[in-house]
XYZ file of C-alpha atoms in Angstrom:
303
model
C 283.299 236.085 118.198
C 281.982 234.774 121.534
C 281.943 230.989 121.059
C 279.505 230.316 123.893
C 276.827 232.879 122.929
C 277.587 232.974 119.182
C 277.560 236.792 119.281
C 279.978 238.844 117.214
C 281.762 241.603 119.133
C 283.320 244.660 117.530
C 286.168 246.802 118.780
C 285.737 250.565 118.667
C 289.288 251.382 117.594
C 288.776 255.132 117.692
C 289.607 255.080 121.414
C 293.200 253.971 120.842
C 294.556 257.519 120.841
C 292.404 258.619 123.770
C 293.732 256.302 126.490
C 296.481 258.673 127.676
C 294.031 261.400 128.697
C 290.977 259.205 129.245
C 290.097 260.747 132.620
C 290.177 264.267 131.187
C 288.007 263.206 128.252
C 285.666 261.394 130.641
C 285.273 264.477 132.836
C 284.575 266.754 129.867
C 282.084 264.272 128.378
C 280.289 263.800 131.707
C 280.039 267.574 132.193
C 278.614 267.989 128.678
C 276.080 265.217 129.282
C 274.915 266.774 132.560
C 274.609 270.221 130.951
C 272.622 268.781 128.039
C 270.223 266.908 130.322
C 269.718 269.886 132.655
C 269.341 272.632 130.026
C 266.896 270.706 127.828
C 264.902 269.438 130.792
C 264.485 272.945 132.251
C 263.066 274.366 129.010
C 260.821 271.308 128.557
C 259.559 271.689 132.132
C 258.768 275.372 131.618
C 256.836 274.631 128.425
C 254.960 271.762 130.102
C 253.826 273.564 133.265
C 252.698 276.865 131.681
C 249.470 276.579 129.733
C 250.208 279.834 127.907
C 253.057 277.974 126.174
C 250.837 275.142 124.992
C 250.873 276.488 121.440
C 252.039 274.837 118.203
C 255.273 276.858 118.082
C 256.314 275.772 121.579
C 255.119 272.214 120.976
C 257.585 271.987 118.085
C 260.305 273.483 120.290
C 259.582 270.831 122.928
C 259.737 268.071 120.298
C 263.113 269.377 119.082
C 264.515 269.399 122.620
C 263.163 265.904 123.305
C 264.895 264.701 120.158
C 268.147 266.224 121.440
C 267.756 264.304 124.708
C 267.031 261.140 122.723
C 270.192 261.529 120.648
C 272.331 262.313 123.693
C 271.079 259.329 125.700
C 271.825 257.114 122.706
C 275.515 258.063 122.694
C 276.796 259.470 125.992
C 276.246 256.574 128.468
C 278.092 254.049 126.277
C 280.792 256.618 125.476
C 281.360 257.363 129.174
C 281.715 253.658 129.974
C 284.155 253.155 127.094
C 286.328 256.077 128.175
C 286.973 254.338 131.504
C 287.294 250.815 130.089
C 290.516 249.070 129.151
C 288.884 247.639 126.009
C 286.052 249.221 124.049
C 283.861 246.467 122.635
C 280.247 246.269 121.565
C 278.160 243.421 120.216
C 277.129 243.630 116.589
C 273.365 243.833 117.403
C 274.024 246.611 119.936
C 276.203 248.421 117.388
C 273.446 248.216 114.773
C 270.917 249.478 117.327
C 273.105 252.442 118.280
C 273.725 253.387 114.639
C 269.982 253.110 113.938
C 269.089 255.398 116.871
C 271.798 257.936 115.969
C 270.618 258.155 112.353
C 266.992 258.458 113.470
C 267.969 261.357 115.755
C 269.738 263.199 112.921
C 266.949 262.575 110.385
C 264.238 263.609 112.862
C 266.128 266.834 113.569
C 265.714 267.893 109.939
C 262.017 266.938 109.785
C 261.309 268.812 113.017
C 263.147 271.897 111.757
C 261.008 271.738 108.591
C 257.863 271.474 110.706
C 258.941 274.550 112.654
C 259.639 276.416 109.403
C 256.123 275.537 108.221
C 254.678 276.893 111.469
C 256.583 280.187 111.094
C 255.708 280.448 107.394
C 251.965 280.090 108.012
C 252.086 282.382 111.062
C 253.820 285.231 109.187
C 252.758 284.780 105.562
C 249.196 283.492 106.098
C 248.165 284.721 109.552
C 244.430 284.578 108.803
C 244.710 280.881 107.949
C 246.994 279.968 110.831
C 244.356 278.573 113.183
C 242.755 276.524 110.412
C 246.051 275.114 109.069
C 247.973 274.643 112.325
C 245.400 273.008 114.553
C 246.203 270.679 117.478
C 245.270 267.701 115.305
C 247.503 268.979 112.516
C 250.405 269.385 114.954
C 249.986 265.773 116.104
C 249.993 264.517 112.513
C 253.070 266.592 111.639
C 254.954 265.296 114.688
C 253.944 261.704 113.901
C 255.223 262.185 110.351
C 258.425 263.840 111.618
C 259.306 260.828 113.774
C 257.789 257.865 111.913
C 259.009 258.500 108.345
C 262.717 258.877 109.270
C 262.457 255.819 111.532
C 261.111 253.695 108.678
C 263.696 254.948 106.166
C 266.628 254.390 108.519
C 265.236 251.040 109.673
C 265.226 249.636 106.128
C 268.879 250.623 105.695
C 269.888 248.921 108.951
C 267.947 245.770 107.997
C 269.768 245.669 104.652
C 273.122 245.858 106.463
C 272.289 242.781 108.562
C 272.523 240.615 105.443
C 276.227 241.427 105.006
C 278.952 239.318 106.595
C 281.668 241.127 108.516
C 285.301 240.930 107.334
C 286.706 243.456 109.790
C 285.978 243.582 113.481
C 287.635 246.909 114.321
C 285.774 250.141 113.612
C 287.966 253.233 113.739
C 285.206 255.150 115.490
C 284.195 255.818 119.072
C 280.507 255.310 118.296
C 278.768 252.961 115.881
C 277.366 254.054 112.549
C 275.857 252.027 109.730
C 278.277 253.406 107.126
C 281.265 251.991 109.047
C 279.479 248.648 109.473
C 278.873 248.412 105.738
C 282.524 249.312 105.033
C 283.637 246.528 107.377
C 281.478 243.953 105.600
C 282.378 241.447 102.897
C 280.781 241.008 99.511
C 278.855 243.410 97.328
C 277.501 246.395 99.244
C 276.268 248.328 96.193
C 272.615 248.121 97.241
C 273.431 249.272 100.769
C 275.539 252.193 99.546
C 272.932 253.266 96.989
C 270.106 253.090 99.521
C 272.176 254.886 102.169
C 273.037 257.680 99.724
C 269.407 258.077 98.632
C 268.192 258.203 102.247
C 270.862 260.770 103.120
C 269.843 262.976 100.189
C 266.105 262.610 100.900
C 266.674 263.336 104.602
C 268.476 266.618 103.919
C 267.788 268.157 100.493
C 263.939 268.407 100.536
C 263.996 269.939 104.013
C 266.777 272.305 103.015
C 264.800 273.483 99.960
C 261.579 273.882 101.952
C 263.202 275.870 104.767
C 265.041 278.153 102.327
C 261.782 278.726 100.411
C 259.909 279.474 103.656
C 262.432 282.063 104.773
C 262.535 283.688 101.355
C 258.759 284.157 101.557
C 259.052 285.411 105.146
C 261.761 287.874 104.079
C 259.545 289.254 101.283
C 256.681 289.777 103.733
C 258.948 291.426 106.315
C 260.459 293.857 103.810
C 257.014 295.172 102.955
C 255.800 295.385 106.567
C 256.294 297.751 109.475
C 259.326 297.862 111.733
C 257.396 296.382 114.674
C 256.236 293.480 112.500
C 259.815 292.822 111.352
C 261.033 292.895 114.953
C 258.398 290.384 116.046
C 259.134 288.079 113.082
C 262.859 288.275 113.799
C 262.367 287.327 117.454
C 260.473 284.159 116.556
C 262.443 283.170 113.428
C 266.028 283.941 114.413
C 266.483 281.046 116.904
C 265.100 278.547 114.409
C 267.188 279.877 111.523
C 270.421 279.860 113.559
C 269.743 276.338 114.836
C 268.974 275.110 111.310
C 272.193 276.568 109.864
C 274.197 275.277 112.818
C 272.913 271.695 112.486
C 273.195 271.635 108.681
C 276.832 272.774 108.710
C 277.759 270.242 111.403
C 276.085 267.362 109.551
C 277.795 268.338 106.293
C 281.191 268.318 108.030
C 280.462 264.872 109.489
C 279.367 263.442 106.123
C 282.430 264.831 104.337
C 285.034 263.773 106.899
C 283.551 260.270 107.269
C 283.448 259.532 103.536
C 286.325 261.458 101.975
C 289.892 260.375 102.885
C 292.062 263.244 104.023
C 295.030 264.074 106.209
C 292.857 265.288 109.080
C 294.344 264.157 112.426
C 292.509 261.288 114.112
C 291.545 263.303 117.204
C 290.024 266.041 115.020
C 287.978 263.439 113.147
C 286.671 262.083 116.441
C 285.677 265.534 117.672
C 283.895 266.343 114.394
C 282.071 262.995 114.535
C 280.537 264.021 117.886
C 279.705 267.664 117.187
C 276.114 266.909 116.156
C 275.410 265.446 119.611
C 277.351 268.158 121.447
C 276.577 271.550 119.915
C 272.847 271.262 118.964
C 271.725 269.661 122.272
C 273.579 272.402 124.185
C 272.902 275.265 121.797
C 269.169 274.710 121.157
C 267.880 275.184 124.732
C 270.134 278.222 125.148
C 268.770 279.810 121.960
C 265.142 279.183 122.847
C 265.641 279.848 126.553
C 267.344 283.209 125.981
C 265.933 284.488 122.696
C 262.234 283.629 123.077
C 260.880 286.101 125.592
C 257.927 284.013 126.796
C 260.255 281.142 127.695
C 263.109 283.243 129.078
C 260.809 285.175 131.434
C 259.463 281.946 132.911
C 262.931 280.471 133.310
C 264.027 283.583 135.217
C 260.921 283.317 137.392
C 261.630 279.614 137.990
C 265.024 280.408 139.530
């Protein structure tokens, strides 16, 4: 506790086992951050400057890449500073803000992937209705929903956690998350845990069901269509499907390792806790930049 400013500071104890090789970890983290910024920005630039890419499908791709940049900027600058610092501290309000932004990033990723699945479903299964269902106004409403609803849900959970008093001031993490803050608090946290669990389920399960349903319908249509149709559907759906599976598996690993005690080494836990802001932000622009022909051709022309 800072007596003069009356601000509670927390120690990010997850760095304790990283001090020996801090400069190596710093270099790797900085390189990852630069690659994430550059790769996502290049694809976003290509989509922005070419009017032929101003279509709903590419608008959703751009929103997904912007969300990846948002999540990365939330974590990497503070992490880079901590890796070079002798002590890794953060004020409680800043910790709550970081956990809020991280959770919003993860929740928005699922809503955006659902929006992209809807776009592919209508395009392939109801092509005659595509332009009436996926209009520019509809895209704006879907994107507003994809960002606003998760923000509100996560915000309520963070507000609930502010009412709890802290008993522990060391978080065995290298980044802040609301679950760790609740665990470090005193008193009855039943309401917080119940709300957090319900938000986690509602942020994953409905989107998972919808995307699986969409691809089952797309698969049925493809099996009864020509080879050229199947090839075209595969080219547009494969990047999205791979990215969805990739992000879902990573998030499941993070949820399990953070909540279920196990004998997993500390360094492995730390790596797993960062995978969702390492692999998707790097992997997504590569998938869309290489696998979607209209984007890849323009990236080649750019260089």
